Coordinates of C-alpha atoms in Angstrom, one line a residue:
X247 CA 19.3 11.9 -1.0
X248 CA 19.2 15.0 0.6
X249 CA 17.9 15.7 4.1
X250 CA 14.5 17.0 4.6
X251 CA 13.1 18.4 8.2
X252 CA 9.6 16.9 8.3
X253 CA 6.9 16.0 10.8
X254 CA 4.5 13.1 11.4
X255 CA 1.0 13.6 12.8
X256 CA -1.9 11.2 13.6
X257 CA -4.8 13.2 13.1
X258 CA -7.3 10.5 14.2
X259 CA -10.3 13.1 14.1
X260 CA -10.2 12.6 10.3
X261 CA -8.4 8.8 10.3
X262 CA -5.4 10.2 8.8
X263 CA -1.7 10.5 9.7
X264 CA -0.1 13.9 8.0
X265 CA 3.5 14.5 6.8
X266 CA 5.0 17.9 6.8
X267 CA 8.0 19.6 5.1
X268 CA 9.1 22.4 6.6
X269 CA 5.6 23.3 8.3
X270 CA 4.0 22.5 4.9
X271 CA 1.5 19.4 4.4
X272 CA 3.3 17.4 2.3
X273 CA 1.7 13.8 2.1
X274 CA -0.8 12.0 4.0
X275 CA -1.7 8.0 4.9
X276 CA -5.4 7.7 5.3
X277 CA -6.9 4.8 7.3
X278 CA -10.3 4.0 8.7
X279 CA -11.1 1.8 11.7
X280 CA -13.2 -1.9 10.7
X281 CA -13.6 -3.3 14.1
X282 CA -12.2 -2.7 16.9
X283 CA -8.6 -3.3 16.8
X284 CA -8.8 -4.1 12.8
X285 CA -6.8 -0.6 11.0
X286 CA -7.5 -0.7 7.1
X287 CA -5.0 1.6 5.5
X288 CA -6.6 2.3 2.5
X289 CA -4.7 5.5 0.4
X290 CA -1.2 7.2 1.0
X291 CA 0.0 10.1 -1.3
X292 CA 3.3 11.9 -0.8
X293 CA 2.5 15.6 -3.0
X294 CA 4.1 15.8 -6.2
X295 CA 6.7 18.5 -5.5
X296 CA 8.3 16.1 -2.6
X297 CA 8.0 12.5 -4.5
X298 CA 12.0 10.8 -4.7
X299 CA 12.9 11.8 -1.7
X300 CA 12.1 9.1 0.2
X301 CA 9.7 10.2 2.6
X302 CA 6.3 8.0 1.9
X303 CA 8.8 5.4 4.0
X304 CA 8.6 7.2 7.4
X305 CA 5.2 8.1 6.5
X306 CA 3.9 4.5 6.3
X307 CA 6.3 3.6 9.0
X308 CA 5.2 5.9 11.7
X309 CA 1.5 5.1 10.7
X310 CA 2.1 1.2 11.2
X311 CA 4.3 1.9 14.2
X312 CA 1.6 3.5 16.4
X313 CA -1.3 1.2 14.6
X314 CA 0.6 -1.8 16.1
X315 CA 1.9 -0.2 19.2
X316 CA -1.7 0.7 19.8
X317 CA -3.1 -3.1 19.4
X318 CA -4.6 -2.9 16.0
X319 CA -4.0 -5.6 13.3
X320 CA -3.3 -4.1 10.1
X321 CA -5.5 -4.3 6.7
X322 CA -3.1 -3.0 3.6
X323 CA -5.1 -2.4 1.0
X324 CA -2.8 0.8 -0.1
X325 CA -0.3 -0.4 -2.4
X326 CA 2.4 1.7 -0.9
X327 CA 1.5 0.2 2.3
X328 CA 1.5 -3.3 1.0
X329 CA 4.8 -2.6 -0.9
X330 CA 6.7 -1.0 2.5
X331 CA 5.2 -4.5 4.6
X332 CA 6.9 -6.5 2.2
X333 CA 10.2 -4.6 2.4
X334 CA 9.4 -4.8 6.5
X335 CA 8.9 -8.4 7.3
X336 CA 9.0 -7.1 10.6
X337 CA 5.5 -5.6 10.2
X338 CA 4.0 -9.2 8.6
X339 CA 3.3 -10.4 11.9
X340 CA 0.6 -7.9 12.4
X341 CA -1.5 -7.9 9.2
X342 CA -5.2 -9.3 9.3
X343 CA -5.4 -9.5 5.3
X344 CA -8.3 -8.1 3.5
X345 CA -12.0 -7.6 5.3

């Protein structure tokens, strides 16, 4: 697979944590807030022209990173997102299950 230069950013303003290529938006894993300390991720999308290369995984990783480092539980309601927890046991720990 080759090796692609991309970004992660939590833009919490609009509940969303954004992927870039190269400086260009390239896929996005939105979330809102349920109660306090409850994170429902709810949608994640990697753009058509840079699905197969692998990147929804630091995408969704990254997002449950700083969720969990930040002291929320997590609600997967994204499939992506339920798919990558159960290929990260590690992250099973911190999910709350469905509101």
């Amino acid at each position: 697979m080759p090796q692609t230069n991309h970004t992660i950013t939590h833009d919490s303003d609009h509940h969303r944590y954004l992927l870039a290529v190269d400086g260009q938006q390239a896929g996005v894993a939105e979330y809102r807030d349920l109660q306090p300390r409850l994170r429902e991720f709810f949608h994640t999308v990697i753009d058509p022209a840079h699905r197969g290369k692998g990147l929804s995984h630091p995408l969704i990783e990254a997002a449950l990173a700083d969720a969990v480092d930040s002291g929320y539980r997590i609600v997967p309601s994204c499939s992506a997102v339920e798919h990558f927890i159960s290929k990260n046991p590690e992250y099973a720990d911190h999910v709350a299950g469905r509101p």
